[in-house]
Coordinates of C-alpha atoms in Angstrom, one line a residue:
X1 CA -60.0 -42.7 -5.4
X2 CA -59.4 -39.9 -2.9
X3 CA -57.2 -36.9 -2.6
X4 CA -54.5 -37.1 -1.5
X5 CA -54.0 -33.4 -0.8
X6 CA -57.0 -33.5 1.5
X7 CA -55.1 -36.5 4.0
X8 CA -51.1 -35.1 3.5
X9 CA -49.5 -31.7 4.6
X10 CA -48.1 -29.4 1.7
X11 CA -44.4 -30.1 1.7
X12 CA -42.6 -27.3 2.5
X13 CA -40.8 -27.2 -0.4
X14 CA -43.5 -27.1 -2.7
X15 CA -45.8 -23.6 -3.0
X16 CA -49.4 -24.3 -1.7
X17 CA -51.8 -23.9 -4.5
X18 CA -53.8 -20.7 -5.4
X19 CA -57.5 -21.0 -4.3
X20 CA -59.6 -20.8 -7.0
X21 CA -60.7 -17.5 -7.9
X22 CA -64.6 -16.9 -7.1
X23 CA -66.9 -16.3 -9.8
X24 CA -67.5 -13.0 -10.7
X25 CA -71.3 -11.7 -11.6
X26 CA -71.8 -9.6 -13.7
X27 CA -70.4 -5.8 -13.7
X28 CA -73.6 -3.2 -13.5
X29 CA -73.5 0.5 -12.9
X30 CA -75.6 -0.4 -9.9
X31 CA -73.1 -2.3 -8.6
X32 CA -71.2 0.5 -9.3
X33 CA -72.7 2.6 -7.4
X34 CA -73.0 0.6 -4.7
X35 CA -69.3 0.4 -4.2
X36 CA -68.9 4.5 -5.2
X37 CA -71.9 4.7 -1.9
X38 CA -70.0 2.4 0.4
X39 CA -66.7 4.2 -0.4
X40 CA -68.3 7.7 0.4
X41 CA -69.8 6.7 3.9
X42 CA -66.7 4.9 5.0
X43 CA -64.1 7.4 3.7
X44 CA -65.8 10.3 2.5
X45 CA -66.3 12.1 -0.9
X46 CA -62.8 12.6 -1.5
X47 CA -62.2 8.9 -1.1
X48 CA -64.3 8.3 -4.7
X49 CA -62.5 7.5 -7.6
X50 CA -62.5 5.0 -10.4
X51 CA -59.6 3.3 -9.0
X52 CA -60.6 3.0 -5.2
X53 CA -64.5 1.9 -6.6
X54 CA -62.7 -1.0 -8.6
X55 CA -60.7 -2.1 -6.1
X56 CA -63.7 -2.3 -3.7
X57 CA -64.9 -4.2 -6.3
X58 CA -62.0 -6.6 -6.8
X59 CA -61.5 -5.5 -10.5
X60 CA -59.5 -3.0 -12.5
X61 CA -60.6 0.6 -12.6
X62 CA -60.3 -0.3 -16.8
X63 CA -63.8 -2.3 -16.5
X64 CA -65.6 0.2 -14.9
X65 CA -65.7 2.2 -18.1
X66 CA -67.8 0.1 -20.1
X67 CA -70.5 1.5 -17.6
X68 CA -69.5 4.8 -16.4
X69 CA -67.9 6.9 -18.6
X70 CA -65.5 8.6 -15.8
X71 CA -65.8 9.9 -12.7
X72 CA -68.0 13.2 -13.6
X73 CA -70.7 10.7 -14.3
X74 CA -70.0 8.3 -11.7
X75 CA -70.9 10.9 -8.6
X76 CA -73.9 12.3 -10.7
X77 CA -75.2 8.8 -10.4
X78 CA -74.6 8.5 -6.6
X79 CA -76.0 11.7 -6.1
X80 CA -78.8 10.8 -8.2
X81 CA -79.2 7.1 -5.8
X82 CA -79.1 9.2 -2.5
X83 CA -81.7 11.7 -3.8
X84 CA -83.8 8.6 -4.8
X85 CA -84.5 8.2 -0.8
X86 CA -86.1 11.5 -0.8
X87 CA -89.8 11.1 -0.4
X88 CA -91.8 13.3 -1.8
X89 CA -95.6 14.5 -1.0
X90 CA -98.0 15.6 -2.8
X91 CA -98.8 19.5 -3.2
X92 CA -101.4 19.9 -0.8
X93 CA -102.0 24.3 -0.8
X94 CA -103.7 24.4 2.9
X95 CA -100.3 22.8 3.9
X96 CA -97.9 24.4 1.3
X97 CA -95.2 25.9 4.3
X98 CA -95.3 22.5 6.6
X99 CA -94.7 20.5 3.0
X100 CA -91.3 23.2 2.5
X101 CA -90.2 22.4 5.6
X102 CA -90.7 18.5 5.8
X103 CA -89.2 18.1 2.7
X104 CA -86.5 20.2 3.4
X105 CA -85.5 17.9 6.5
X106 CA -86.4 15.3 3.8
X107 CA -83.7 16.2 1.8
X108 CA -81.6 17.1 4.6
X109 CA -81.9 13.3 6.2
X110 CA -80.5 11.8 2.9
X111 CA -77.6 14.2 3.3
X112 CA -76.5 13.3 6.3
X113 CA -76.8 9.5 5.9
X114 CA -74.1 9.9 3.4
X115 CA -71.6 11.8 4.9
X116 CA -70.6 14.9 2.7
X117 CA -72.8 14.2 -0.2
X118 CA -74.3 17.0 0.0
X119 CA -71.1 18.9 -1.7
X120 CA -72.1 17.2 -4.9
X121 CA -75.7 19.6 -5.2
X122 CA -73.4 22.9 -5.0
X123 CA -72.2 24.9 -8.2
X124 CA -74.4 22.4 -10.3
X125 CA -78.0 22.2 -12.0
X126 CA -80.1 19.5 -11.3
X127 CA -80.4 17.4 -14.8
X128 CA -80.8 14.1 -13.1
X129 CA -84.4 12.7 -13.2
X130 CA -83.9 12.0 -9.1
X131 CA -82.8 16.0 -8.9
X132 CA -85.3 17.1 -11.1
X133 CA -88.4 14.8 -9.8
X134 CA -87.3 17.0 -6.4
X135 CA -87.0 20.6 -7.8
X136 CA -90.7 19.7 -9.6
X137 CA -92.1 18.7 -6.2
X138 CA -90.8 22.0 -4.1
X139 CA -91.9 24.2 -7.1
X140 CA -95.2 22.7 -7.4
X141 CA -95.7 23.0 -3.0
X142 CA -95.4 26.6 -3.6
X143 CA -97.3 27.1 -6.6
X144 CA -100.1 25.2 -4.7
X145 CA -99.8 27.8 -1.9
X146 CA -100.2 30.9 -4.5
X147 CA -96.5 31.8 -4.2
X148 CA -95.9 33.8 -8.0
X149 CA -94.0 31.7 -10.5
X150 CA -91.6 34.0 -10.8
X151 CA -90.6 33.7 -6.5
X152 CA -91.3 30.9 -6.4
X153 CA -88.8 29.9 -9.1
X154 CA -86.3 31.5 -7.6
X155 CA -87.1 30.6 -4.0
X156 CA -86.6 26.7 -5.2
X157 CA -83.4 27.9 -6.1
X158 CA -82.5 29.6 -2.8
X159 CA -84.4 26.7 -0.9
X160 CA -82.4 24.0 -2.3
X161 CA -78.6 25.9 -2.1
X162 CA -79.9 26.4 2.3
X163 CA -80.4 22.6 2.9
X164 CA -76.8 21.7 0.8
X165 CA -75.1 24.3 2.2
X166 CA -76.2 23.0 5.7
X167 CA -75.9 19.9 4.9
X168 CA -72.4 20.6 3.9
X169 CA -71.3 22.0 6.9
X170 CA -72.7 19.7 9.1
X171 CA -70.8 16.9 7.5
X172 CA -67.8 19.5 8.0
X173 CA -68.2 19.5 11.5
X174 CA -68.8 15.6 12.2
X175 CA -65.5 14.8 10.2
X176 CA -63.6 17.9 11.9
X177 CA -64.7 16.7 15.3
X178 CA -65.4 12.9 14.4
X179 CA -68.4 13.4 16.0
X180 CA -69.6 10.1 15.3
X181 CA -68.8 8.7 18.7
X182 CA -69.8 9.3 22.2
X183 CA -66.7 10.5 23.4
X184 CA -65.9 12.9 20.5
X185 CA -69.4 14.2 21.0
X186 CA -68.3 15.1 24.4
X187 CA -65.1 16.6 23.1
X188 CA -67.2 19.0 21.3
X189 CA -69.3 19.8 24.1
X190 CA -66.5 20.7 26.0
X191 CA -64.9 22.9 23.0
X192 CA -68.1 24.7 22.8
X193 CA -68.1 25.5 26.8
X194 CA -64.6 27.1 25.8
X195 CA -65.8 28.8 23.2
X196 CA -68.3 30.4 25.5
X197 CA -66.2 31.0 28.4
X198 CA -63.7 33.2 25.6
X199 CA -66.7 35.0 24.6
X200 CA -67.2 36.0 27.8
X201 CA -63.6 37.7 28.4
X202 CA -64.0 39.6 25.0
X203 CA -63.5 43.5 25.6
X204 CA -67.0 45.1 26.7
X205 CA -66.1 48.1 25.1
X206 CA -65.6 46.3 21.5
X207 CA -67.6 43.4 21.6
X208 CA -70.5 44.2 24.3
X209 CA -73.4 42.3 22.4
X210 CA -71.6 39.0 22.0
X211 CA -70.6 39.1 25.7
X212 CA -73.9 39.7 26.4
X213 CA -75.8 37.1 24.0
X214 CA -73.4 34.8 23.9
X215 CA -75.3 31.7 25.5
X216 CA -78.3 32.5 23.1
X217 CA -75.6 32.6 20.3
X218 CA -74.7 28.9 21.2
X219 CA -77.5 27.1 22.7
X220 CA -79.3 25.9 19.8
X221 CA -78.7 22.4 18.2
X222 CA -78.2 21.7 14.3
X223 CA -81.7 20.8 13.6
X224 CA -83.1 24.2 15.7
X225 CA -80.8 25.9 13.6
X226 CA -81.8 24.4 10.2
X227 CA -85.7 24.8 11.4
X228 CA -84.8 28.1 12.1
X229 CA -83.4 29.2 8.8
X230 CA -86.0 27.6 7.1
X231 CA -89.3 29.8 9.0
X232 CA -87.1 33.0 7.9
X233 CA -86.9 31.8 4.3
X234 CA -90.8 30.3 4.6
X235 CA -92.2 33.5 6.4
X236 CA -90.5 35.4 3.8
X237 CA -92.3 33.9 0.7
X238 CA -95.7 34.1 3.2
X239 CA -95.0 38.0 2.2
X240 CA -95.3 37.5 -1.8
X241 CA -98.3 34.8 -1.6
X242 CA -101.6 35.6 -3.9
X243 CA -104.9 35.5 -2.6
X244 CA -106.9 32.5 -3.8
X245 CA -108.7 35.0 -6.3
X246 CA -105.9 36.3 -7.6
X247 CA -104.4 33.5 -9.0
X248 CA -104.8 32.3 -12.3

């Protein structure tokens, strides 16, 4: 016997049947996660809640609770996934400033594949094993290179607020400018070309160095900027370094 359903048009009196709902796996807190990540780099950090993570999900934000217990612990695990990407070296002391600075772009390049992530590692201490498997690795680079304990404890403090803070504001500045296509690139080119030109009709008797500096003060991408930051904070600790026999 066949259908008949599958040979005859729905009358249109009648209400066409519901498709059968699909079957649902399993809730995780990976999957979780998963959704919370593909919220933030679609819509941004803002954009994460319970409620906008379940409905990506197809669920109600009441389920997600048996996993995540709100939404305080819900961005410490994404922040804890993106920092999973980080990859890590190990201490080498002939190489201890090249190791700061590739893991600082390390850290950076996670950042910036997630939008404004980066928010999430200001105003809190890392406690997450991801966070913390970082902080061990950027104290131990300098503690290979002789920096003191007690700089170099601070300096992995200091370190780590520079890369989110620039992070931070780069993410700033690709969602002000939405700088994530060609022609709003260009846009911003052009905004910067009017930025200089301004500069350049500032008073010379108030503002003579920026007149004057003004296309040094502007020519330099993000990442020269970041790079650049990073030698004055690495050339800095090069200052408080112990000599091979000093150190303990």
């Amino acid at each position: 016997m066949f259908d008949v359903t599958e040979v005859l048009p729905t009358p249109p009196w009648k209400k066409p049947r519901r498709p059968a709902a699909p079957s649902r796996e399993p809730l995780t807190a990976d999957k979780i996660v998963d959704a919370a990540l593909k919220v933030l780099d679609t819509e941004g950090l803002d954009a994460v809640s319970m409620r906008r993570v379940a409905d990506e999900l197809h669920t109600g934000a009441a389920s997600l609770y048996a996993h995540v217990a709100n939404k305080e612990e819900l961005l410490d695990l994404v922040r804890e996934r993106v920092l999973s990407e980080v990859r890590l070296p190990e201490p080498d002391p002939a190489r201890w400033q090249d190791q700061i600075r590739e893991l600082a772009f390390e850290i950076q390049r996670a950042h910036a594949q997630h939008r404004d992530i980066a928010r999430l590692s200001l105003g809190n201490i890392p406690v997450g094993y991801h966070a913390l498997r970082v902080g061990e690795c950027m104290l131990a680079i300098m503690l290979a290179g002789g920096v003191p304990s007690n700089v170099a404890a601070l300096a992995t403090d200091r370190l780590s607020l520079y890369i989110a803070a620039d992070s931070y504001e780069g993410a700033l500045i690709v969602s002000r400018y939405k700088l994530d296509s060609p022609e709003a690139s260009e846009h911003f080119q052009a905004h910067l070309s009017e930025i200089h030109e301004y500069y350049k009709t500032l008073p010379q008797d108030r503002f003579p160095s920026l007149r004057q500096h003004v296309d040094e003060l502007i020519q330099a991408d993000s990442d020269e900027r970041f790079a650049f930051g990073l030698d004055m904070l690495i050339r800095s600790l090069e200052t408080y370094t112990l000599k091979p026999s000093d150190r303990s």
